[in-house]
Each structure stands twice: as C-alpha cells, then as structure tokens.
Tab-separated table of C-alpha atoms and ligand atoms in Angstrom:
chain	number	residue	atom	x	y	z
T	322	UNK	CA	0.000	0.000	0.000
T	323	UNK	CA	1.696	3.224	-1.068
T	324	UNK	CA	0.965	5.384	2.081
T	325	UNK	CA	1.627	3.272	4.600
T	326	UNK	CA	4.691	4.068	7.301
T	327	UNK	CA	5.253	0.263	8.075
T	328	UNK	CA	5.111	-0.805	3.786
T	329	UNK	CA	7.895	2.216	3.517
T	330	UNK	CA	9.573	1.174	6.164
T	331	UNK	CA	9.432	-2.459	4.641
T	332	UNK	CA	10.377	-1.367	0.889
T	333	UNK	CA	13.677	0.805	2.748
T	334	UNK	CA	12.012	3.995	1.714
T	335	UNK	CA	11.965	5.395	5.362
T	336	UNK	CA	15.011	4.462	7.744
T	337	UNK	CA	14.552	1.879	10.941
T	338	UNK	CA	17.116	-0.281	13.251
T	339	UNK	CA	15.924	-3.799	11.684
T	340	UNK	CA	16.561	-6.409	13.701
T	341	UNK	CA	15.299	-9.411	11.730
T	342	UNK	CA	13.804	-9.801	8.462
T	343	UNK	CA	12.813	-12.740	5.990
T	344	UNK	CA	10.194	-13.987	3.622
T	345	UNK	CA	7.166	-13.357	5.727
T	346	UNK	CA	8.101	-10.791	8.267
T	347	UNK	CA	10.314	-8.009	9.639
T	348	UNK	CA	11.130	-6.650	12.655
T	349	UNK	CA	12.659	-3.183	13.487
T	350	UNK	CA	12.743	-0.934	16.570
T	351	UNK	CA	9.961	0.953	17.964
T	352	UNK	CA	11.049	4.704	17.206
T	353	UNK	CA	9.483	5.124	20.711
T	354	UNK	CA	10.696	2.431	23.081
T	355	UNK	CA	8.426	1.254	26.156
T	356	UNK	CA	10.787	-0.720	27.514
T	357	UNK	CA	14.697	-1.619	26.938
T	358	UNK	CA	13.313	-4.037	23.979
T	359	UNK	CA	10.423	-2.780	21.895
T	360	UNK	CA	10.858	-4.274	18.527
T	361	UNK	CA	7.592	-4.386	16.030
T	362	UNK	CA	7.199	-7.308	14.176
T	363	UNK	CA	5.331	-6.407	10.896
T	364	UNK	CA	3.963	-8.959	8.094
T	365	UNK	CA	5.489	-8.061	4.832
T	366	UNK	CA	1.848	-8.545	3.980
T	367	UNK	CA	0.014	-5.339	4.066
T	368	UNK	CA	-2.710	-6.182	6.568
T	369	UNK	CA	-4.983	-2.755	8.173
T	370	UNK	CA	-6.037	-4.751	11.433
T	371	UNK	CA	-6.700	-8.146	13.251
T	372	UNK	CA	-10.149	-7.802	11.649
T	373	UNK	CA	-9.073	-7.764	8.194
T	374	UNK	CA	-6.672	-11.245	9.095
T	375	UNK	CA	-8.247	-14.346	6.552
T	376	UNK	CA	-8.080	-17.587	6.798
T	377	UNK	CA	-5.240	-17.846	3.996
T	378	UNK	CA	-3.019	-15.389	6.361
T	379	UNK	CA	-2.859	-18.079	9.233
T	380	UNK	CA	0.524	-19.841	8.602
T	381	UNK	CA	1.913	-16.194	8.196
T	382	UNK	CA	0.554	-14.517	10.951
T	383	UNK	CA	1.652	-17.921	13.168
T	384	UNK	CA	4.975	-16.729	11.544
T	385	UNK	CA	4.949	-13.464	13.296
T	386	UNK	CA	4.813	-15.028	16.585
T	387	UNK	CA	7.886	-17.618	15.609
T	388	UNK	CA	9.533	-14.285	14.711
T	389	UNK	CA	8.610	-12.467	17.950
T	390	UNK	CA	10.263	-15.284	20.669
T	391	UNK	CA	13.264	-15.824	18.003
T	392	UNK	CA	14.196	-11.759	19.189
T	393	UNK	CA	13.238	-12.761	22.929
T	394	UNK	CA	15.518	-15.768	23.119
T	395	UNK	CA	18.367	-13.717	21.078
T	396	UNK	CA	17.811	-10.762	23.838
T	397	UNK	CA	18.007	-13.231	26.789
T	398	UNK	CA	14.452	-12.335	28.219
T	399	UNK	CA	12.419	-15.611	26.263
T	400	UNK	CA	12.207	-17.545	29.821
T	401	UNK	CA	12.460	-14.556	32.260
T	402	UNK	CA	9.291	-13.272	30.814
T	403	UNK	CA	8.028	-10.605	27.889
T	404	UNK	CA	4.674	-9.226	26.185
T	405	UNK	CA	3.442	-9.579	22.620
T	406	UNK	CA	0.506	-7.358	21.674
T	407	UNK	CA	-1.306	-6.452	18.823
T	408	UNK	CA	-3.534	-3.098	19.511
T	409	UNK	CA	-6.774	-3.008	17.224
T	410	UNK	CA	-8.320	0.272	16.511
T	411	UNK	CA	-8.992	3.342	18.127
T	412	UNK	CA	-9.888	2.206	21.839
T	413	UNK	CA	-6.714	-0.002	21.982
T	414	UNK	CA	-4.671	2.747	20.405
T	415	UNK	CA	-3.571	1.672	16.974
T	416	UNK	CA	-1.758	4.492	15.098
T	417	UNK	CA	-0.510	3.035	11.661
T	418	UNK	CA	-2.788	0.561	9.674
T	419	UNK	CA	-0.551	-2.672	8.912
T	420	UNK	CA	-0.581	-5.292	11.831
T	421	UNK	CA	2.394	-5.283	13.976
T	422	UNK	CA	3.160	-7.613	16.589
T	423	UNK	CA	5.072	-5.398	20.000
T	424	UNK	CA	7.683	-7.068	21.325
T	425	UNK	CA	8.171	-5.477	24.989
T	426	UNK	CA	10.822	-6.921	26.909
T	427	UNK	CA	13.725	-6.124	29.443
T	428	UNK	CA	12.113	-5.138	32.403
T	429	UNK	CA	8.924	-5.795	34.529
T	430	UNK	CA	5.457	-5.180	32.699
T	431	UNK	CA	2.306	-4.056	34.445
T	432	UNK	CA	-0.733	-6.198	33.905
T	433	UNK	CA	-3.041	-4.754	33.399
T	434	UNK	CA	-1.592	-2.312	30.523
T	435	UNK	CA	-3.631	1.348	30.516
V	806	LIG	P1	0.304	1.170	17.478
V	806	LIG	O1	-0.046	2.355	18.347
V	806	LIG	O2	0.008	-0.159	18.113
V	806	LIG	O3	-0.299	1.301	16.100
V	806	LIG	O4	1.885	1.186	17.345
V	806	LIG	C1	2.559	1.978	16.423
V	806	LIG	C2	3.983	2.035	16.900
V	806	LIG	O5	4.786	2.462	15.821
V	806	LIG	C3	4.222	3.001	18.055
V	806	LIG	O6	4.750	2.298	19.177
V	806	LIG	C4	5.213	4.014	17.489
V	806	LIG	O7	6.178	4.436	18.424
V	806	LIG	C5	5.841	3.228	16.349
V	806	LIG	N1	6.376	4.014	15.258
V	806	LIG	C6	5.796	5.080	14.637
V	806	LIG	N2	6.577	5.539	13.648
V	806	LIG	C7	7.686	4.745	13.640
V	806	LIG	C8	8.863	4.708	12.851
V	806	LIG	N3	9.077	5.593	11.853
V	806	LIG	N4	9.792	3.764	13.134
V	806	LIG	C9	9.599	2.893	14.129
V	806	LIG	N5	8.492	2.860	14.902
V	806	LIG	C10	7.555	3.775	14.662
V	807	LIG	ZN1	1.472	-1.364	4.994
C-alpha cells in the first residue's frame, strides 16, 4: 500500500534499526521504546487490522509469533518473561494501519496495561 509508514519502512524507503527480516516478516525498533526491547514485528503482507486477518493469512501470521520469541531468546528475556501485543483500533490505540506484533521486553510489565 503506497501510504503506509510500516510498507515504507518495509520497501527501505523510510530508515529503521531492523533487527530481523525474511520472507514473511520483519522486525525493526519501535522509534518510541516502552521498555529496553520494543521491537515491532510487521507482516510483509500489508494487513490494516486483526479484523481484516483471513483464513489464507494463518501460517503467516503464526509466523509473526515464531519471529517475535526468536528476538526474545536472542535478547536473553524468552524464559524470564516478555509481552506480545497487537492493539486493534482506536480504543486499543492503533496508530498506523498494517498489523504489527510489540515485542516489549527487558524489564517488569504491568498487567493490566492502561
Ligand atoms: P500502534 O499504536 O500499536 O499502532 O503502534 C505503532 C507504533 O509504531 C508506536 O509504538 C510508534 O512508536 C511506532 N512508530 C511510529 N513511527 C515509527 C517509525 N518511523 N519507526 C519505528 N516505529 C515507529
Ligand atoms: Zn502497509
């Protein structure tokens, strides 16, 4: 999609600190860290929300999660403990339109979140 942050950031038209990347996914820095890890994990897919996840997407979105404990074992937190969340729409506070999976890790996390 041509005016999406997260499809620039995929096609290296706008900068970011990528951390992993292959066929189905990458995963880059949050430009606005929570914690001492907060790395998105986006589909390479161009996906708006959950809601708009099919059927055909499962093995890829499945992917994401593969993706997301690969970063927590490499950072040394994947047994000590860490959050994956996907925010959906405007009561959950999503800001940019393609799916991304935060990685929050690296320090104690509140339950529940605000
Ligand atoms: P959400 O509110 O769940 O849609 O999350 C969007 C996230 O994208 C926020 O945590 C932002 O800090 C992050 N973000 C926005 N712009 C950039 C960018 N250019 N590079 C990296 N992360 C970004
Ligand atoms: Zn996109």
């Amino acid at each position: 999609m041509s005016d999406c942050l997260f499809c620039k950031i995929r096609d290296g038209l706008i900068p970011a600190k990528i951390v992993h990347r292959d066929e189905h996914c990458l995963a880059f820095q949050d430009i606005n860290p929570q914690a001492p890890t907060h790395v998105l994990v986006i589909p390479n897919k161009h996906i708006p929300t959950v809601n708009d996840i099919t059927p055909e997407d499962t093995s890829m979105v499945g992917h994401l999660f593969i993706a997301a404990a690969k970063i927590a074992r490499e950072r040394g937190f994947a047994d000590t403990g860490y959050r994956v969340a996907m925010n959906t729409h405007a009561d959950a506070g999503q800001t940019v339109f393609h799916i991304h999976l935060h990685v929050l890790g690296g320090r104690p996390l509140g339950w529940p979140p605000g």
